[in-house]
């Protein structure tokens, strides 16, 4: 191990301490290179507010399941110029104060560049959560329609038949090097946009032969601002409150879906994701743990020298602030700045064949600095930052052009290994300077996965995989694998395919890496196979021997399987089941609930049930004759929750009124509310006399409560709801855990796995245990310094509890994370069952 990487770990020990003892997300003073804590104030201290952007994004998320919202390039030559719509002038755009380009000036600038140069093509590839245009700029030498079609065929050949691509001498000579630059994914990290526009303008207008020749050999793709909502508002998150750079495995947001489509359809050799601000410029490759599904030898072979080339470029700028860069792989200890999960843009792009880099420009101009520093100083910093962004992009373009043959060979090899089903090679120590045993992560790819058809969860997962360019087939006949019988129509993933790394990263259980690195700053477990509600069976060695056909969209799963005239039964196992209930309630249909997970639809609403079965893929069965149940209505919900939870509630069709400590103190009314959700931005002890009187009156009349996390547990204790004492695991502990479902509400029909981040468990008596913790399956969860509060201590403890308040209200306390970032889709229904029960 490189000694410098060991020494760098001293800073991370302080970071881990900060995560445990300081404010969420706090970094140690003087440590310039940190990322925001993955479960920070936005999920505990800030109550989400319902906005048009959030509502739009939740609708777009539902529409994305149809596959109709995907961007695909036009089959034309270059330039492919379009006149971009011009947005109204917005004097409140936060970019203006920094001397940077405001969003409303981007379209006019790109339109002018298109008019001035036949090398520039600009188009709209989607809409942000807030409805703003997302731009893709392509810079290349002009191509006829036949030339562009040839480039497309070569790109497809590289992925679909890499052996043939490797033999094609004309391809190797004439295929244009694709490079993708993504800018401003965090809205208040602005300067990547301005730096990339400089590069676009230079390439568009340069008259030297070298630039012309470069563009004959290359295509440069630029998503100029991946987060226009945040750029305008000066926020890290998009208009729906989501960090887009945590969404690439989930694709809940339109901005992440747009760049997913860009990387799939352009298949870049190299990509940069321009960020800020780390004090010292930071350029990946990252520290271990490295994603175990990468073809890491092909990546690090280029990532390290490319990063060092970018470092040299910023050094040539001559600023005191750019005398060096931090390259985490070279300079940091394991766990300080990892590339483990596929939630970040560069890590996701690696699975699509790219050498991905996060670039963090140095000088802070956002958050407190934005409001406290003089404008002159802010603009000085932004000027340097823009120069750094420009320099790193230019250096990456130079590296990509200089090494185009080797980069092409690497992409071909990555896809060839996938098709061949070859194990990833063992990388020797010293493969690149500093590579050692601490960098060696790998997995054994299964031969196949099988996903049985017939549920909305299966259809959702299959469509998600297809949207990410994973190959899925459907069996034509019944078949058997490893002694287990499957039906015709079930889905098969033959893992001999080009993007097996991405497929496996999404579907496998994952790995417990707790003992391999001292801390992780973001999620370390995320399994779609365990958390999305579908049955996913891995076949380690045997490929299903059955005729199968490629799938472009999953088959419809909805049905009404009951004789006419019979009441219908719907079991709440999936978020779509919950949405179906809410849609039927919104139509005024009198539904009955016989248990927490069972809803009865009257026989005369069969037509309405059939309609939601068709659109949502849910299955109604015949209710036993004489089934009674309690009639219920749509619950009136007041919610002090995080933005991701509000988004998930909207996905499930709940009508929600947002509240917070501030709104209650200002007189917000709870008189008609049936259940209060508390997880972020509501402190009982922070209520004034007005707010406390409102909450106390609500609880006294038997109002229900559902809580999550530390904020919810504190509310429970302060308001004396249930006699449950919350015990906290480490603040950065996260991942996939097994659970034992033992209770009648949350435990009824829930998955045997759950998700945690900053986990809690509950001790005491006088309540019902709904779920108990089992073991950590995948992720990172260490005990604290005293050796307590780890997974061993949590095992068998109550993860979720329910009970009744002194006022007669129903309460559920979650120590898990069932709605985290709208990701664990298979956990939605258990939260909804808690919500319906608490409102009863």
mmCIF file of C-alpha atoms in Angstrom, residues 456-720:
data_model
loop_
_atom_site.group_PDB
_atom_site.id
_atom_site.type_symbol
_atom_site.label_atom_id
_atom_site.label_comp_id
_atom_site.label_asym_id
_atom_site.label_seq_id
_atom_site.Cartn_x
_atom_site.Cartn_y
_atom_site.Cartn_z
ATOM 1 C CA UNK A 456 -46.142 -4.930 -11.045
ATOM 2 C CA UNK A 457 -42.805 -5.187 -9.235
ATOM 3 C CA UNK A 458 -41.457 -7.601 -11.851
ATOM 4 C CA UNK A 459 -42.641 -5.394 -14.700
ATOM 5 C CA UNK A 460 -41.139 -2.309 -13.059
ATOM 6 C CA UNK A 461 -37.769 -3.986 -12.571
ATOM 7 C CA UNK A 462 -37.653 -5.435 -16.077
ATOM 8 C CA UNK A 463 -38.487 -2.072 -17.638
ATOM 9 C CA UNK A 464 -35.856 -0.411 -15.464
ATOM 10 C CA UNK A 465 -33.220 -2.854 -16.661
ATOM 11 C CA UNK A 466 -34.210 -2.406 -20.293
ATOM 12 C CA UNK A 467 -34.082 1.371 -19.936
ATOM 13 C CA UNK A 468 -30.503 1.002 -18.725
ATOM 14 C CA UNK A 469 -29.552 -1.081 -21.780
ATOM 15 C CA UNK A 470 -29.543 -4.430 -20.007
ATOM 16 C CA UNK A 471 -30.668 -7.279 -22.280
ATOM 17 C CA UNK A 472 -33.770 -9.136 -21.067
ATOM 18 C CA UNK A 473 -35.605 -12.008 -22.768
ATOM 19 C CA UNK A 474 -38.925 -13.714 -22.171
ATOM 20 C CA UNK A 475 -39.312 -17.473 -22.140
ATOM 21 C CA UNK A 476 -41.617 -18.913 -24.776
ATOM 22 C CA UNK A 477 -42.157 -22.204 -22.892
ATOM 23 C CA UNK A 478 -42.130 -23.467 -19.331
ATOM 24 C CA UNK A 479 -38.607 -24.343 -18.174
ATOM 25 C CA UNK A 480 -36.552 -25.593 -15.270
ATOM 26 C CA UNK A 481 -33.339 -24.162 -13.814
ATOM 27 C CA UNK A 482 -31.511 -25.733 -10.891
ATOM 28 C CA UNK A 483 -34.525 -27.947 -10.210
ATOM 29 C CA UNK A 484 -36.943 -25.002 -9.997
ATOM 30 C CA UNK A 485 -39.878 -24.740 -12.385
ATOM 31 C CA UNK A 486 -40.647 -21.480 -14.203
ATOM 32 C CA UNK A 487 -43.516 -20.528 -16.477
ATOM 33 C CA UNK A 488 -43.640 -19.377 -20.052
ATOM 34 C CA UNK A 489 -43.500 -15.606 -19.973
ATOM 35 C CA UNK A 490 -40.988 -15.403 -17.139
ATOM 36 C CA UNK A 491 -37.981 -13.169 -17.781
ATOM 37 C CA UNK A 492 -34.441 -14.374 -18.342
ATOM 38 C CA UNK A 493 -31.238 -12.348 -18.129
ATOM 39 C CA UNK A 494 -28.447 -14.247 -19.792
ATOM 40 C CA UNK A 495 -25.406 -12.705 -18.138
ATOM 41 C CA UNK A 496 -23.329 -13.257 -21.241
ATOM 42 C CA UNK A 497 -24.085 -9.724 -22.389
ATOM 43 C CA UNK A 498 -22.079 -6.532 -22.892
ATOM 44 C CA UNK A 499 -23.247 -4.634 -19.811
ATOM 45 C CA UNK A 500 -23.194 -7.508 -17.376
ATOM 46 C CA UNK A 501 -21.434 -5.315 -14.810
ATOM 47 C CA UNK A 502 -24.366 -2.932 -14.604
ATOM 48 C CA UNK A 503 -26.905 -5.768 -14.600
ATOM 49 C CA UNK A 504 -25.134 -7.521 -11.757
ATOM 50 C CA UNK A 505 -24.559 -4.332 -9.803
ATOM 51 C CA UNK A 506 -28.284 -3.669 -9.833
ATOM 52 C CA UNK A 507 -29.504 -7.212 -9.177
ATOM 53 C CA UNK A 508 -26.987 -8.891 -6.878
ATOM 54 C CA UNK A 509 -27.362 -8.766 -3.110
ATOM 55 C CA UNK A 510 -24.139 -6.812 -2.726
ATOM 56 C CA UNK A 511 -21.446 -7.154 -0.115
ATOM 57 C CA UNK A 512 -20.826 -6.294 3.516
ATOM 58 C CA UNK A 513 -17.720 -4.087 3.317
ATOM 59 C CA UNK A 514 -17.772 -2.985 6.948
ATOM 60 C CA UNK A 515 -14.445 -4.571 7.795
ATOM 61 C CA UNK A 516 -12.687 -3.426 4.634
ATOM 62 C CA UNK A 517 -12.743 0.368 5.041
ATOM 63 C CA UNK A 518 -13.228 2.602 8.083
ATOM 64 C CA UNK A 519 -16.192 4.575 6.755
ATOM 65 C CA UNK A 520 -18.323 5.324 3.720
ATOM 66 C CA UNK A 521 -19.875 8.687 2.990
ATOM 67 C CA UNK A 522 -22.847 7.386 0.998
ATOM 68 C CA UNK A 523 -24.815 4.241 0.347
ATOM 69 C CA UNK A 524 -22.924 0.974 0.328
ATOM 70 C CA UNK A 525 -25.846 -1.367 -0.414
ATOM 71 C CA UNK A 526 -28.762 -0.872 -2.830
ATOM 72 C CA UNK A 527 -29.911 -4.224 -4.255
ATOM 73 C CA UNK A 528 -32.827 -3.980 -6.699
ATOM 74 C CA UNK A 529 -32.997 -7.753 -6.477
ATOM 75 C CA UNK A 530 -33.761 -7.598 -2.750
ATOM 76 C CA UNK A 531 -35.497 -4.230 -2.349
ATOM 77 C CA UNK A 532 -37.697 -3.672 -5.407
ATOM 78 C CA UNK A 533 -40.305 -6.296 -4.601
ATOM 79 C CA UNK A 534 -39.794 -8.663 -7.518
ATOM 80 C CA UNK A 535 -38.613 -12.234 -7.154
ATOM 81 C CA UNK A 536 -35.101 -12.372 -8.592
ATOM 82 C CA UNK A 537 -33.392 -15.764 -8.776
ATOM 83 C CA UNK A 538 -29.696 -16.031 -9.603
ATOM 84 C CA UNK A 539 -28.377 -19.131 -11.354
ATOM 85 C CA UNK A 540 -24.708 -19.363 -10.558
ATOM 86 C CA UNK A 541 -23.684 -21.851 -13.233
ATOM 87 C CA UNK A 542 -26.662 -22.963 -15.347
ATOM 88 C CA UNK A 543 -28.146 -20.970 -18.207
ATOM 89 C CA UNK A 544 -31.861 -21.579 -18.770
ATOM 90 C CA UNK A 545 -32.289 -23.896 -21.742
ATOM 91 C CA UNK A 546 -35.463 -22.451 -23.192
ATOM 92 C CA UNK A 547 -36.486 -20.630 -26.337
ATOM 93 C CA UNK A 548 -36.748 -16.955 -25.434
ATOM 94 C CA UNK A 549 -37.356 -13.682 -27.243
ATOM 95 C CA UNK A 550 -35.919 -10.209 -26.570
ATOM 96 C CA UNK A 551 -38.094 -7.854 -24.556
ATOM 97 C CA UNK A 552 -38.497 -4.145 -25.271
ATOM 98 C CA UNK A 553 -41.147 -3.556 -22.572
ATOM 99 C CA UNK A 554 -42.457 -5.830 -19.860
ATOM 100 C CA UNK A 555 -45.791 -7.487 -20.443
ATOM 101 C CA UNK A 556 -48.871 -6.083 -18.755
ATOM 102 C CA UNK A 557 -49.570 -7.760 -15.427
ATOM 103 C CA UNK A 558 -52.943 -6.374 -14.320
ATOM 104 C CA UNK A 559 -56.053 -8.491 -14.086
ATOM 105 C CA UNK A 560 -59.391 -8.962 -12.372
ATOM 106 C CA UNK A 561 -59.525 -12.653 -11.543
ATOM 107 C CA UNK A 562 -63.004 -13.008 -10.089
ATOM 108 C CA UNK A 563 -66.483 -13.946 -11.304
ATOM 109 C CA UNK A 564 -68.779 -11.040 -12.103
ATOM 110 C CA UNK A 565 -70.920 -10.012 -9.172
ATOM 111 C CA UNK A 566 -68.270 -10.852 -6.573
ATOM 112 C CA UNK A 567 -66.492 -8.346 -4.383
ATOM 113 C CA UNK A 568 -62.818 -8.009 -5.213
ATOM 114 C CA UNK A 569 -59.755 -8.351 -3.021
ATOM 115 C CA UNK A 570 -56.522 -6.370 -3.377
ATOM 116 C CA UNK A 571 -53.486 -7.105 -1.229
ATOM 117 C CA UNK A 572 -51.178 -4.174 -0.553
ATOM 118 C CA UNK A 573 -47.782 -5.632 -1.404
ATOM 119 C CA UNK A 574 -46.525 -3.021 -3.873
ATOM 120 C CA UNK A 575 -46.582 0.733 -4.300
ATOM 121 C CA UNK A 576 -48.816 0.269 -7.347
ATOM 122 C CA UNK A 577 -51.337 -1.583 -5.178
ATOM 123 C CA UNK A 578 -51.401 1.453 -2.925
ATOM 124 C CA UNK A 579 -51.775 3.823 -5.862
ATOM 125 C CA UNK A 580 -54.684 1.733 -7.130
ATOM 126 C CA UNK A 581 -56.411 2.091 -3.748
ATOM 127 C CA UNK A 582 -55.875 5.848 -3.745
ATOM 128 C CA UNK A 583 -57.190 6.202 -7.299
ATOM 129 C CA UNK A 584 -60.308 4.214 -6.446
ATOM 130 C CA UNK A 585 -60.858 6.245 -3.271
ATOM 131 C CA UNK A 586 -60.457 9.464 -5.249
ATOM 132 C CA UNK A 587 -63.327 8.275 -7.476
ATOM 133 C CA UNK A 588 -65.558 8.019 -4.402
ATOM 134 C CA UNK A 589 -65.622 4.220 -4.292
ATOM 135 C CA UNK A 590 -66.355 2.870 -0.823
ATOM 136 C CA UNK A 591 -63.523 0.485 -0.120
ATOM 137 C CA UNK A 592 -63.299 -1.722 2.961
ATOM 138 C CA UNK A 593 -60.242 -2.840 4.865
ATOM 139 C CA UNK A 594 -60.301 -6.261 6.530
ATOM 140 C CA UNK A 595 -56.668 -6.167 7.697
ATOM 141 C CA UNK A 596 -53.679 -3.870 7.278
ATOM 142 C CA UNK A 597 -52.729 -5.440 3.953
ATOM 143 C CA UNK A 598 -56.157 -6.346 2.542
ATOM 144 C CA UNK A 599 -58.663 -4.091 0.787
ATOM 145 C CA UNK A 600 -62.102 -5.099 -0.508
ATOM 146 C CA UNK A 601 -63.557 -3.433 -3.610
ATOM 147 C CA UNK A 602 -67.348 -3.674 -4.013
ATOM 148 C CA UNK A 603 -68.577 -5.731 -6.954
ATOM 149 C CA UNK A 604 -70.265 -2.723 -8.563
ATOM 150 C CA UNK A 605 -66.849 -1.028 -8.951
ATOM 151 C CA UNK A 606 -65.502 -3.826 -11.143
ATOM 152 C CA UNK A 607 -65.139 -1.505 -14.142
ATOM 153 C CA UNK A 608 -63.080 1.001 -12.185
ATOM 154 C CA UNK A 609 -60.968 -1.819 -10.754
ATOM 155 C CA UNK A 610 -60.336 -3.196 -14.241
ATOM 156 C CA UNK A 611 -59.189 0.236 -15.387
ATOM 157 C CA UNK A 612 -56.587 0.617 -12.631
ATOM 158 C CA UNK A 613 -55.546 -3.016 -13.092
ATOM 159 C CA UNK A 614 -54.731 -2.194 -16.701
ATOM 160 C CA UNK A 615 -52.810 1.021 -16.017
ATOM 161 C CA UNK A 616 -51.008 -0.030 -12.828
ATOM 162 C CA UNK A 617 -50.577 -3.765 -13.380
ATOM 163 C CA UNK A 618 -52.287 -4.770 -10.126
ATOM 164 C CA UNK A 619 -54.235 -7.988 -9.632
ATOM 165 C CA UNK A 620 -57.667 -8.234 -8.060
ATOM 166 C CA UNK A 621 -58.955 -11.605 -6.876
ATOM 167 C CA UNK A 622 -62.336 -12.733 -5.614
ATOM 168 C CA UNK A 623 -63.093 -11.800 -2.022
ATOM 169 C CA UNK A 624 -64.460 -14.667 0.062
ATOM 170 C CA UNK A 625 -68.246 -14.497 0.233
ATOM 171 C CA UNK A 626 -69.479 -12.530 3.201
ATOM 172 C CA UNK A 627 -66.253 -10.571 3.649
ATOM 173 C CA UNK A 628 -67.051 -7.458 5.674
ATOM 174 C CA UNK A 629 -64.369 -4.950 6.670
ATOM 175 C CA UNK A 630 -64.319 -1.310 7.709
ATOM 176 C CA UNK A 631 -65.144 1.343 5.142
ATOM 177 C CA UNK A 632 -62.371 3.931 4.822
ATOM 178 C CA UNK A 633 -61.673 7.093 2.859
ATOM 179 C CA UNK A 634 -58.548 8.757 1.555
ATOM 180 C CA UNK A 635 -56.631 9.746 4.667
ATOM 181 C CA UNK A 636 -56.103 13.410 5.406
ATOM 182 C CA UNK A 637 -52.344 13.589 5.816
ATOM 183 C CA UNK A 638 -50.100 16.269 7.285
ATOM 184 C CA UNK A 639 -46.439 15.530 6.652
ATOM 185 C CA UNK A 640 -43.175 16.901 7.979
ATOM 186 C CA UNK A 641 -41.015 14.702 5.768
ATOM 187 C CA UNK A 642 -37.970 14.885 3.522
ATOM 188 C CA UNK A 643 -38.332 15.672 -0.178
ATOM 189 C CA UNK A 644 -37.655 12.085 -1.220
ATOM 190 C CA UNK A 645 -40.390 10.792 1.077
ATOM 191 C CA UNK A 646 -42.885 13.357 -0.166
ATOM 192 C CA UNK A 647 -42.014 12.309 -3.712
ATOM 193 C CA UNK A 648 -42.610 8.630 -2.870
ATOM 194 C CA UNK A 649 -45.939 9.460 -1.220
ATOM 195 C CA UNK A 650 -46.973 11.263 -4.396
ATOM 196 C CA UNK A 651 -45.869 8.265 -6.472
ATOM 197 C CA UNK A 652 -48.302 6.194 -4.415
ATOM 198 C CA UNK A 653 -51.108 8.684 -5.014
ATOM 199 C CA UNK A 654 -51.462 10.162 -1.534
ATOM 200 C CA UNK A 655 -52.730 13.714 -1.102
ATOM 201 C CA UNK A 656 -50.368 15.359 1.359
ATOM 202 C CA UNK A 657 -50.396 18.671 3.233
ATOM 203 C CA UNK A 658 -46.869 19.658 4.220
ATOM 204 C CA UNK A 659 -46.161 21.050 7.691
ATOM 205 C CA UNK A 660 -43.125 21.901 9.798
ATOM 206 C CA UNK A 661 -42.170 23.404 13.108
ATOM 207 C CA UNK A 662 -42.340 26.823 11.469
ATOM 208 C CA UNK A 663 -45.768 26.375 9.876
ATOM 209 C CA UNK A 664 -47.285 24.973 13.066
ATOM 210 C CA UNK A 665 -45.817 27.807 15.087
ATOM 211 C CA UNK A 666 -47.395 30.179 12.568
ATOM 212 C CA UNK A 667 -50.833 28.636 13.098
ATOM 213 C CA UNK A 668 -51.123 25.715 10.661
ATOM 214 C CA UNK A 669 -54.327 23.775 11.347
ATOM 215 C CA UNK A 670 -54.496 20.037 12.092
ATOM 216 C CA UNK A 671 -58.194 19.884 12.982
ATOM 217 C CA UNK A 672 -59.149 17.745 9.983
ATOM 218 C CA UNK A 673 -55.944 15.719 9.813
ATOM 219 C CA UNK A 674 -56.112 11.974 10.406
ATOM 220 C CA UNK A 675 -52.415 11.105 10.396
ATOM 221 C CA UNK A 676 -49.245 13.111 10.976
ATOM 222 C CA UNK A 677 -46.009 11.960 9.353
ATOM 223 C CA UNK A 678 -42.833 13.087 11.103
ATOM 224 C CA UNK A 679 -39.301 12.526 9.834
ATOM 225 C CA UNK A 680 -37.789 15.896 8.932
ATOM 226 C CA UNK A 681 -38.274 19.475 10.037
ATOM 227 C CA UNK A 682 -40.653 19.014 12.966
ATOM 228 C CA UNK A 683 -39.418 19.288 16.543
ATOM 229 C CA UNK A 684 -41.925 19.022 19.376
ATOM 230 C CA UNK A 685 -39.562 20.854 21.693
ATOM 231 C CA UNK A 686 -39.197 23.587 19.068
ATOM 232 C CA UNK A 687 -42.916 24.350 18.982
ATOM 233 C CA UNK A 688 -44.125 27.593 20.486
ATOM 234 C CA UNK A 689 -47.320 27.839 22.498
ATOM 235 C CA UNK A 690 -49.465 27.993 19.367
ATOM 236 C CA UNK A 691 -47.789 25.049 17.679
ATOM 237 C CA UNK A 692 -47.738 22.906 20.787
ATOM 238 C CA UNK A 693 -51.384 23.536 21.509
ATOM 239 C CA UNK A 694 -52.254 22.450 17.966
ATOM 240 C CA UNK A 695 -50.213 19.247 18.184
ATOM 241 C CA UNK A 696 -51.427 18.425 21.711
ATOM 242 C CA UNK A 697 -55.035 18.865 20.646
ATOM 243 C CA UNK A 698 -54.453 16.651 17.649
ATOM 244 C CA UNK A 699 -52.950 13.891 19.779
ATOM 245 C CA UNK A 700 -55.615 14.232 22.471
ATOM 246 C CA UNK A 701 -58.383 13.519 19.961
ATOM 247 C CA UNK A 702 -56.620 10.345 18.807
ATOM 248 C CA UNK A 703 -54.742 11.542 15.748
ATOM 249 C CA UNK A 704 -52.372 8.980 14.256
ATOM 250 C CA UNK A 705 -48.618 9.403 13.787
ATOM 251 C CA UNK A 706 -45.987 7.707 11.620
ATOM 252 C CA UNK A 707 -42.350 8.585 12.278
ATOM 253 C CA UNK A 708 -39.012 7.771 10.703
ATOM 254 C CA UNK A 709 -35.444 8.265 11.852
ATOM 255 C CA UNK A 710 -33.894 10.408 14.540
ATOM 256 C CA UNK A 711 -36.278 13.335 14.057
ATOM 257 C CA UNK A 712 -39.270 11.027 14.339
ATOM 258 C CA UNK A 713 -37.852 9.249 17.383
ATOM 259 C CA UNK A 714 -37.226 12.583 19.106
ATOM 260 C CA UNK A 715 -40.816 13.616 18.374
ATOM 261 C CA UNK A 716 -42.077 10.339 19.836
ATOM 262 C CA UNK A 717 -40.094 10.845 23.022
ATOM 263 C CA UNK A 718 -40.936 14.513 23.490
ATOM 264 C CA UNK A 719 -44.655 14.063 22.757
ATOM 265 C CA UNK A 720 -44.803 10.844 24.848
#
